[in-house]
Short mmCIF file of C-alpha atoms and ligand atoms in Angstrom, two decimals:
data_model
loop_
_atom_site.label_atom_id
_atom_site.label_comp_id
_atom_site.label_asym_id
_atom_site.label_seq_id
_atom_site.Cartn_x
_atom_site.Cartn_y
_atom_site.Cartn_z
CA UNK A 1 41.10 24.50 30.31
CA UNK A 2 41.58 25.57 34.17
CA UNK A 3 44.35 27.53 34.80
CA UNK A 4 45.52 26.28 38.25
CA UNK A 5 45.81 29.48 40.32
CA UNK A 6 48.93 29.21 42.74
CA UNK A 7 47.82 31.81 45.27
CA UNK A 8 45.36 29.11 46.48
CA UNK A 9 48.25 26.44 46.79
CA UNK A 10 50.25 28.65 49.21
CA UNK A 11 50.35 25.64 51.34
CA UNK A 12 49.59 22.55 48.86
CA UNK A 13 51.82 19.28 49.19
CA UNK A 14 50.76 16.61 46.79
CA UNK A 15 52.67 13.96 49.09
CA UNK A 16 50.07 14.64 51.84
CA UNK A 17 47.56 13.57 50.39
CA UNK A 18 48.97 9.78 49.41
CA UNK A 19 48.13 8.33 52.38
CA UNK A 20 45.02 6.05 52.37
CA UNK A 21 43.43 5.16 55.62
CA UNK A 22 42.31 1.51 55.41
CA UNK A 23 39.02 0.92 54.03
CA UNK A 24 37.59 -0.07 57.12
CA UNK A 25 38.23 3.52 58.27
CA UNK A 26 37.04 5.52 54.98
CA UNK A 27 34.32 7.09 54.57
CA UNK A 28 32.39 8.93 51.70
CA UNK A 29 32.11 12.52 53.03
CA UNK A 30 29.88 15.11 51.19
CA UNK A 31 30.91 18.86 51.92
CA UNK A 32 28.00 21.72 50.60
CA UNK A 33 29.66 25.09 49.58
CA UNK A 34 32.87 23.05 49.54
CA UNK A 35 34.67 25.14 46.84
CA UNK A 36 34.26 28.39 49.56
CA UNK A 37 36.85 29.48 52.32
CA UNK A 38 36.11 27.44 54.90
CA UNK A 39 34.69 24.25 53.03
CA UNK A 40 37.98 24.05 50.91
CA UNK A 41 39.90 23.77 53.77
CA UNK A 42 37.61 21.16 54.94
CA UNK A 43 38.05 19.37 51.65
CA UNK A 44 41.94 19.40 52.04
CA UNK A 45 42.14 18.32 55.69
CA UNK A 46 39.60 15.66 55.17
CA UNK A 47 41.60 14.35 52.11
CA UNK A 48 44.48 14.22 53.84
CA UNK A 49 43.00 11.99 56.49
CA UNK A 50 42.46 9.38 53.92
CA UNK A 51 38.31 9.77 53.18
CA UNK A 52 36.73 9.92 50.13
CA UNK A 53 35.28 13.24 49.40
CA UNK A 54 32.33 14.93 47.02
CA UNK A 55 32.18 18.61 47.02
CA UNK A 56 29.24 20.08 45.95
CA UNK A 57 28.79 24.06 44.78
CA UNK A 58 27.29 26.51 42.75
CA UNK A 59 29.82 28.91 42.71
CA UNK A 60 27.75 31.72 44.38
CA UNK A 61 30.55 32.71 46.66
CA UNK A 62 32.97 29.81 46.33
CA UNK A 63 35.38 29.55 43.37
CA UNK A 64 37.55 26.52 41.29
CA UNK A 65 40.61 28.17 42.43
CA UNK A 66 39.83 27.05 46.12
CA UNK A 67 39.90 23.41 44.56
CA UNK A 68 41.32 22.96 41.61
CA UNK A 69 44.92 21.86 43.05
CA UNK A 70 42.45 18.91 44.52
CA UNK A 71 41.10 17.77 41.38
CA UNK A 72 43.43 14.95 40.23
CA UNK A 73 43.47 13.13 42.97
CA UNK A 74 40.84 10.35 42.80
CA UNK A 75 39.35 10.08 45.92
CA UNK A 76 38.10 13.84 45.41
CA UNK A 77 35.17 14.72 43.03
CA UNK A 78 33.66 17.66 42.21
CA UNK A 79 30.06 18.44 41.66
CA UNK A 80 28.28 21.82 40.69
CA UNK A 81 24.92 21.88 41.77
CA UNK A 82 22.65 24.03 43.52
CA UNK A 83 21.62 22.62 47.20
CA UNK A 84 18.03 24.14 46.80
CA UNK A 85 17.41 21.35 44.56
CA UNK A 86 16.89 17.64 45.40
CA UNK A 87 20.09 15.45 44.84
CA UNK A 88 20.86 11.66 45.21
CA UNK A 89 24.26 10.85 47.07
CA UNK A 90 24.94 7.27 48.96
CA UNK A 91 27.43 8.81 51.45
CA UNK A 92 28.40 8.53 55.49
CA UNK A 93 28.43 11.57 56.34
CA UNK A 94 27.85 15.16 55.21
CA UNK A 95 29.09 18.70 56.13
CA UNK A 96 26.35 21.16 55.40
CA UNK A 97 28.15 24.77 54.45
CA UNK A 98 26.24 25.89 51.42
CA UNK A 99 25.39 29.17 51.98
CA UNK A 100 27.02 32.83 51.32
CA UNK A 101 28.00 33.78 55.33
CA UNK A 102 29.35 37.29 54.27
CA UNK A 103 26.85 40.31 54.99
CA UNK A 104 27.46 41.78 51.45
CA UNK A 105 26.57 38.52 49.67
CA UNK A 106 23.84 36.77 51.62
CA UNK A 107 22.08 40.24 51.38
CA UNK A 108 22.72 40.76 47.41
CA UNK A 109 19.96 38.26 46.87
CA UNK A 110 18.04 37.32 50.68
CA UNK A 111 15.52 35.49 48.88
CA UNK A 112 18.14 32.97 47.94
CA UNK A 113 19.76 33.04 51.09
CA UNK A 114 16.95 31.60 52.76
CA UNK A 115 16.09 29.28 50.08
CA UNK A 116 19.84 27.96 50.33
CA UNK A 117 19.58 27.16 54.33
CA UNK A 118 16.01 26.11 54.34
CA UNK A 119 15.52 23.99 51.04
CA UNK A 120 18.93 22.91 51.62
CA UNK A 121 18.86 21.75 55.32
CA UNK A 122 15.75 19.87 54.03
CA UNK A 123 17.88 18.44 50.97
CA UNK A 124 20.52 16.93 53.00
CA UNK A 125 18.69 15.91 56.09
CA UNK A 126 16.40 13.96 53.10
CA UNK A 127 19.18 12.55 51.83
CA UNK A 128 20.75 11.72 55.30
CA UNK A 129 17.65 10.03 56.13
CA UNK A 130 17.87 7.51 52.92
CA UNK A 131 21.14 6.87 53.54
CA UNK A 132 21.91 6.98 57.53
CA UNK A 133 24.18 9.80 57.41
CA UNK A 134 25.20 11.90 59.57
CA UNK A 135 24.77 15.97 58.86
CA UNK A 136 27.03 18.60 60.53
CA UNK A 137 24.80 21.94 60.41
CA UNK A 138 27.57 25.10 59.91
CA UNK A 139 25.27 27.39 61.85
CA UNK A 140 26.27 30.50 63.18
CA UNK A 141 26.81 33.41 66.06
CA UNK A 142 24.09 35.04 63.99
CA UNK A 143 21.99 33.02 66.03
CA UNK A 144 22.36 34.97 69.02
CA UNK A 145 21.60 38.24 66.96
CA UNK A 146 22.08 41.65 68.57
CA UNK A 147 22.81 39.91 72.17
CA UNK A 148 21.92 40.67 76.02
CA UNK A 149 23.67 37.93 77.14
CA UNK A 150 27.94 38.09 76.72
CA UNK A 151 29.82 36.07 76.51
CA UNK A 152 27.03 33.96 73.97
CA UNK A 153 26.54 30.43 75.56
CA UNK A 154 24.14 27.61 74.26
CA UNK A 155 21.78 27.99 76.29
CA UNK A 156 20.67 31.54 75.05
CA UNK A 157 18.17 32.27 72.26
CA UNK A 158 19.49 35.11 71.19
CA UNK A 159 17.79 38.74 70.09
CA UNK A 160 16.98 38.45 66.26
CA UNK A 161 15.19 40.80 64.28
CA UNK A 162 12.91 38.34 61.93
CA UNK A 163 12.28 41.26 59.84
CA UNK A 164 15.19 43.23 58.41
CA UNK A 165 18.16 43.26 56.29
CA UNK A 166 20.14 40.67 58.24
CA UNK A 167 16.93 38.77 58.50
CA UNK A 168 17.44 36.34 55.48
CA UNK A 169 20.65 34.33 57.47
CA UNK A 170 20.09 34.35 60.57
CA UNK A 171 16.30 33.36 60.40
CA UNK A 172 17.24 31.05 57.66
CA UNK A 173 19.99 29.74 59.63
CA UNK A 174 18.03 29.19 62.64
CA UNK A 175 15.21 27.45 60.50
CA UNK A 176 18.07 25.26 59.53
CA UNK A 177 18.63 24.44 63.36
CA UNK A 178 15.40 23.76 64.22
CA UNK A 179 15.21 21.43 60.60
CA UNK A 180 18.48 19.77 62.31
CA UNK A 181 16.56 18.81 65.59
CA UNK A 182 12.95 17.68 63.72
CA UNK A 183 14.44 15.36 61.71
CA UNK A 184 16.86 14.03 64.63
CA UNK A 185 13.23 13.76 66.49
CA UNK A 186 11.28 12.26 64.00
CA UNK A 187 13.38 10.66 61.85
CA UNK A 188 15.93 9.20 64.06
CA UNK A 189 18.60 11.04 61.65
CA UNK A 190 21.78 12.16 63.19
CA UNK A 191 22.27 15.49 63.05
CA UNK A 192 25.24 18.05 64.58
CA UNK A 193 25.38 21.98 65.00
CA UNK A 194 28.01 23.78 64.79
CA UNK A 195 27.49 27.63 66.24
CA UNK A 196 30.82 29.37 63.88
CA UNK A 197 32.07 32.19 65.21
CA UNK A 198 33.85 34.99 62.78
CA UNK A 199 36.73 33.16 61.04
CA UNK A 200 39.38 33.92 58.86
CA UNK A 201 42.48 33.08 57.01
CA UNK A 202 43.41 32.16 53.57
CA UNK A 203 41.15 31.85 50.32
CA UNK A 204 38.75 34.59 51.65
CA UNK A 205 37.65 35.77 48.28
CA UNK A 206 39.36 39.17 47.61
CA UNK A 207 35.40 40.77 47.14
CA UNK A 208 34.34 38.81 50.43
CA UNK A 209 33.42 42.62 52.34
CA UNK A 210 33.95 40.72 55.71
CA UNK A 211 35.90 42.78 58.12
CA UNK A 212 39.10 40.77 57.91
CA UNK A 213 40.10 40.86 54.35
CA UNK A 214 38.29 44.06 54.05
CA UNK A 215 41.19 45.72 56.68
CA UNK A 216 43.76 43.58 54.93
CA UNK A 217 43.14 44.40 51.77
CA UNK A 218 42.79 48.52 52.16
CA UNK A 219 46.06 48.10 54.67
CA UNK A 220 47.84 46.31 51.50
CA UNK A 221 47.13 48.73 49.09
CA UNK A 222 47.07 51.87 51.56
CA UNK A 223 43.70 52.85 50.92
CA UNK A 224 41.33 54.11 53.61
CA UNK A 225 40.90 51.41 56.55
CA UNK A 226 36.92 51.42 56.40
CA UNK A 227 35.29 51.14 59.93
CA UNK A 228 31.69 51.45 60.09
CA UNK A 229 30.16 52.66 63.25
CA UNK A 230 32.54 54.59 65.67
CA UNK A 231 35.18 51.59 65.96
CA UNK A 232 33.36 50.23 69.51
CA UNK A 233 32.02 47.46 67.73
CA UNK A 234 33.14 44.03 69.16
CA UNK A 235 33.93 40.54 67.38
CA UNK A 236 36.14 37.63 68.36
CA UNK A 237 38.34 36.06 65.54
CA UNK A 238 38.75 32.73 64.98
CA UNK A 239 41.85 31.18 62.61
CA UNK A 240 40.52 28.69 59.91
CA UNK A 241 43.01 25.77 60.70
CA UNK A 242 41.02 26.16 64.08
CA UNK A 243 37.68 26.19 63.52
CA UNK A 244 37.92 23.10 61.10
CA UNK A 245 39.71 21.05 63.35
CA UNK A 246 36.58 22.05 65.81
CA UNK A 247 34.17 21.18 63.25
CA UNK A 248 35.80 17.46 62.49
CA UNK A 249 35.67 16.55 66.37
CA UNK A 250 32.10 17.50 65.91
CA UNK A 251 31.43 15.23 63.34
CA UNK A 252 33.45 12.03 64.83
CA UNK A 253 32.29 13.19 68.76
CA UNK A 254 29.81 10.45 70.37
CA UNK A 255 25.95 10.48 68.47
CA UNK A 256 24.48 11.63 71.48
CA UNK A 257 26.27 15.32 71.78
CA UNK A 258 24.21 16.63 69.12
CA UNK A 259 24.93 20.00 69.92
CA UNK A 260 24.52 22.83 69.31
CA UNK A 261 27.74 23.63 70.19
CA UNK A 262 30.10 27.18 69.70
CA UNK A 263 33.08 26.91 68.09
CA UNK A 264 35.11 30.54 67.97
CA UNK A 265 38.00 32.11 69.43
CA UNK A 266 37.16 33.63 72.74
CA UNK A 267 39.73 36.33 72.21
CA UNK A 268 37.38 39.62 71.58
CA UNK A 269 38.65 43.02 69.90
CA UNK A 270 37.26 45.95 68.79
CA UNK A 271 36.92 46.74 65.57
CA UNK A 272 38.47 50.02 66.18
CA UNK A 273 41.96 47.63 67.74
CA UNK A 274 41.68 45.31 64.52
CA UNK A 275 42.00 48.31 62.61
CA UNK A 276 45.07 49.51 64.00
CA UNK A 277 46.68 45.43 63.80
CA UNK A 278 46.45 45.03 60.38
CA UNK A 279 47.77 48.67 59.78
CA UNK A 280 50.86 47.37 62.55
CA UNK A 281 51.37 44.34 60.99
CA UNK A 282 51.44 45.52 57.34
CA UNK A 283 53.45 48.17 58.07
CA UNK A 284 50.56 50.33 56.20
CA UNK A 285 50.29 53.95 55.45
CA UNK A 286 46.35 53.74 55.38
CA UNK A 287 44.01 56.14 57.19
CA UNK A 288 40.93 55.59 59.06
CA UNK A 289 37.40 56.00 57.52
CA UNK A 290 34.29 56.04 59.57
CA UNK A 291 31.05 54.77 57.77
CA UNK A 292 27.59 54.46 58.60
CA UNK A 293 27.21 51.81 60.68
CA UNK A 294 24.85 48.91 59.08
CA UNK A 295 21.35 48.32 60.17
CA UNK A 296 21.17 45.30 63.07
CA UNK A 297 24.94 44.90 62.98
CA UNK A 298 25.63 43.67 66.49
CA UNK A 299 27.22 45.53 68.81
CA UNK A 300 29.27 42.84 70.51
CA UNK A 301 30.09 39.33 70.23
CA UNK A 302 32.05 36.43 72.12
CA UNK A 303 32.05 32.79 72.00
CA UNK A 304 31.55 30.81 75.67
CA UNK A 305 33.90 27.91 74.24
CA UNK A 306 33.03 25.78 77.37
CA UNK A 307 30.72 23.23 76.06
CA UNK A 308 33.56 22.70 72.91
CA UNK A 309 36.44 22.29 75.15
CA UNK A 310 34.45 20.12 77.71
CA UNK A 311 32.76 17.37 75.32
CA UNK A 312 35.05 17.71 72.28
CA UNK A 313 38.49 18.82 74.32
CA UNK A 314 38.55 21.73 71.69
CA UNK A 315 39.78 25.00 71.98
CA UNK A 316 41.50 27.25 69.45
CA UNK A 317 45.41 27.65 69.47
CA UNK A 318 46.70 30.53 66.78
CA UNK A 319 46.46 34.03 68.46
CA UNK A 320 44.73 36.98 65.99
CA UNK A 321 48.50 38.45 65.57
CA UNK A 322 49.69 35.09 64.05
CA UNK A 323 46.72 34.25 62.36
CA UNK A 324 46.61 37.77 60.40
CA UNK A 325 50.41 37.56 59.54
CA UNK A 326 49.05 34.06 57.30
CA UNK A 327 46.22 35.79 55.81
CA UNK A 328 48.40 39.29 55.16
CA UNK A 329 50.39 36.94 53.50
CA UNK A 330 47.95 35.03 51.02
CA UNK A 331 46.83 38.36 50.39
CA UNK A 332 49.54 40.10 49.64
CA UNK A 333 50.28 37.25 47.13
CA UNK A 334 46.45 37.79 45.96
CA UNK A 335 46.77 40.85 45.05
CA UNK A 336 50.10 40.83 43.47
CA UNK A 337 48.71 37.97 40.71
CA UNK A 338 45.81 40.70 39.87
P1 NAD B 1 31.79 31.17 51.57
O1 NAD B 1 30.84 32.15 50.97
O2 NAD B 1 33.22 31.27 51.19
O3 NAD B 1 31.32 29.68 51.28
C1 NAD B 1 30.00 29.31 51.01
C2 NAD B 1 30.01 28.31 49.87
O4 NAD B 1 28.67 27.86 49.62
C3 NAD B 1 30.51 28.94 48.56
O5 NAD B 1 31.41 28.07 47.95
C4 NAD B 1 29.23 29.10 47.73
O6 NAD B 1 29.46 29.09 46.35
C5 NAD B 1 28.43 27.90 48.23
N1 NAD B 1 26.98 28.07 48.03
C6 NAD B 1 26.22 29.16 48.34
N2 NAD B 1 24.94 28.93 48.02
C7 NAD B 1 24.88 27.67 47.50
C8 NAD B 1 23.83 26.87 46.97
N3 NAD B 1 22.57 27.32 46.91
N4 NAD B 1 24.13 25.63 46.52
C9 NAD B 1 25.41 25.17 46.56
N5 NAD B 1 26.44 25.88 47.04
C10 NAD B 1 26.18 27.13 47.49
O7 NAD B 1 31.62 31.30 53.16
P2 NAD B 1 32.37 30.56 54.34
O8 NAD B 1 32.93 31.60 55.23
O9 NAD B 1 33.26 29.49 53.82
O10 NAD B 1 31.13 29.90 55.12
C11 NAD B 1 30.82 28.52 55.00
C12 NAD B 1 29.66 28.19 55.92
O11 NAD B 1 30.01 28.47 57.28
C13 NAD B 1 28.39 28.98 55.63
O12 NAD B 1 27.27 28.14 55.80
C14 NAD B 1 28.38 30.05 56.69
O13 NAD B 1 27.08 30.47 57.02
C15 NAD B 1 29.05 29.34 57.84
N6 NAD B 1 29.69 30.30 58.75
C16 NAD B 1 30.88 30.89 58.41
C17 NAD B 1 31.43 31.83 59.27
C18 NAD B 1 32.75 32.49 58.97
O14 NAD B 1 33.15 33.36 59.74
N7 NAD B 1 33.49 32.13 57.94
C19 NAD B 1 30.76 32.19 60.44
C20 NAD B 1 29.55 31.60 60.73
C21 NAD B 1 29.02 30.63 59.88
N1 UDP B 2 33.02 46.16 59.49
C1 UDP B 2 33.71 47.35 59.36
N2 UDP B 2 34.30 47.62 58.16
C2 UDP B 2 34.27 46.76 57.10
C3 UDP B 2 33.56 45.54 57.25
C4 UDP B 2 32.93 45.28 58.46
O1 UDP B 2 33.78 48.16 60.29
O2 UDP B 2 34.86 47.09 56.06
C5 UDP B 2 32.39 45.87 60.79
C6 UDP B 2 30.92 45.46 60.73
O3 UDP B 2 30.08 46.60 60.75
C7 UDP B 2 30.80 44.61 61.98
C8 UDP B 2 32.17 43.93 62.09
O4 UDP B 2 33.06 44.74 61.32
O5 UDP B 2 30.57 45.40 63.11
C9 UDP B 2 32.21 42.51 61.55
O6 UDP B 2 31.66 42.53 60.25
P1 UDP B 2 31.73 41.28 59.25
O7 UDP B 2 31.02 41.70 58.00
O8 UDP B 2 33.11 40.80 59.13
O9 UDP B 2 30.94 40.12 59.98
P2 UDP B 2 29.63 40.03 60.89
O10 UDP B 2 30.14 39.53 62.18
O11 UDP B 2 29.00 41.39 61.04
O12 UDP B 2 28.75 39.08 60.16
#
């Protein structure tokens, strides 16, 4: 039996998703690594615009919490399956996200990681091609690497090391790109990437060890705020409700913009100023901690939104203070359930 976990539901309204855009309109959606953070919240707002939807997972990362509030309504199935394996789908579109995007996890087993974007870029865009879909690629700012240019635009090719711990997603992930434009050469298949910038918000898992929850979490519990490095560190946070709505006007923008394109929040902090937010806005007693920093952990990072607001009139609206107030909030009703 599932046990339907509320902390997931924080925002769930069964009404919303009644509404059925005519047929004409609907279309059979397949999100990989749907059960995750971000491709739950794809699952939901997609729903709620009327489509049908198949979300397909192995549970790596992702858990039936994220979903489970989903499961009785029909136009929603759920499939557990690993991507690295060959699947058959008839479907109109699909939203590729299978793959663990937190350091902690895609390193606990990099052989997989790889496996996951290469063998699974090749699954979908094989499936796309039987079918006509289209494929939206969730690439990545890993792309760019440790990077010379700032802020990251398009056009640059980043500074990746092919050959150390980080290694395993970002090469992977750029494989996965170039699979994306090969088979939208040769095969005529229409493909989209997405460059995702840092994002956050609700249904991070509570062991996710990305910098967000990580802060929130210690803040919450007033344990030691862990910054590795000396604090200088840069990233630019992006609010979930954002970053999907950037990722559906991907998806339904003209054929022809095939990307790729960045979708982030400009806004850039130190790690050193997140820090002392989440300790503001959680009204924390925590300390700081300095670690060792990481091998190849990027010193700075910052999305050139341009492209996105130009061709998809895109462009994220929550600012980081509001945006952590939502999470500190799931979280704080996380960890109370534990
Ligand atoms: P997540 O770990 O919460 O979600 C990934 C999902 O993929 C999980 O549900 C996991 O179980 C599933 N998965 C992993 N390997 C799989 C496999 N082999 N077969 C089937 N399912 C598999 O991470 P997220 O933050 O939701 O990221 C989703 C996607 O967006 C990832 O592709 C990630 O690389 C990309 N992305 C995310 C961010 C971010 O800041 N959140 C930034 C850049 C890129
Ligand atoms: N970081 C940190 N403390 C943590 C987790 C991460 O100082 O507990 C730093 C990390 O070294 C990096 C930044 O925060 O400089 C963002 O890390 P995250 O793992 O969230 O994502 P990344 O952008 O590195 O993939």
């Amino acid at each position: 039996m599932i046990t339907v976990d509320i902390r997931n539901i924080y925002h769930f309204n069964r009404k919303k998703f009644l509404n059925v855009v005519s047929k004409k309109h609907m279309k059979r959606i397949l999100i990989t690594g749907g059960a995750g953070f971000l491709g739950s919240h794809l699952c939901e707002k997609l729903l709620r615009e009327g489509h049908d939807i198949i979300c397909l997972d192995n549970f790596f990362t992702g858990n039936k919490n994220n979903i489970v509030h989903l499961l009785t309504i029909p136009r929603f199935e759920l499939i557990r399956h690993d991507i690295i394996n060959p699947i058959y789908l008839e479907v109109d579109e699909i939203y590729n996200l299978a793959c663990p995007a937190s350091p902690v996890h895609y390193q606990y087993n990099p052989i997989k990681t790889i496996k996951t974007s290469v063998m699974g870029a090749i699954n979908v865009l094989g499936m796309a091609k039987r079918t006509k879909a289209k494929v939206l690629q969730a690439s990545t700012s890993e792309i760019y690497g440790d990077p010379e240019v700032h802020p990251q635009n398009e056009a640059y090719w980043g500074k990746v090391n092919p050959i150390g711990i980080r290694s395993c997603y970002d090469e992977g992930k750029r494989a996965a790109e170039c699979l994306m434009m090969d088979y939208r050469r040769q095969n005529a298949v229409t493909t989209k990437i997405v460059r995702i910038f840092n994002t956050y918000g609700p249904r991070m898992a509570l062991n996710d060890g990305r910098v967000v929850s990580n802060f929130i979490i210690q803040a919450l519990q007033n344990k030691k705020i862990t910054i590795y490095g000396d604090g200088s560190h840069t990233r630019s946070f992006c609010y979930v409700d954002d970053l999907i709505d950037g990722l559906i006007r991907m998806m339904n923008a003209e054929d022809d913009f095939f990307g790729p394109v960045n979708i982030g929040n400009p806004g850039e902090f130190t790690i050193m100023q997140l820090a002392k937010l989440v300790i503001q806005l959680t009204g924390s007693r925590s300390e700081i901690e300095f670690l060792p920093l990481p091998s190849d952990d990027p010193a700075q990072r910052r999305p050139d939104i341009r492209l996105a607001t130009e061709k998809l009139g895109w462009q994220p609206t929550t600012p980081l203070e509001d945006g952590l107030l939502k999470t500190i909030e799931y979280f704080r009703g996380a960890l109370e359930k534990l």
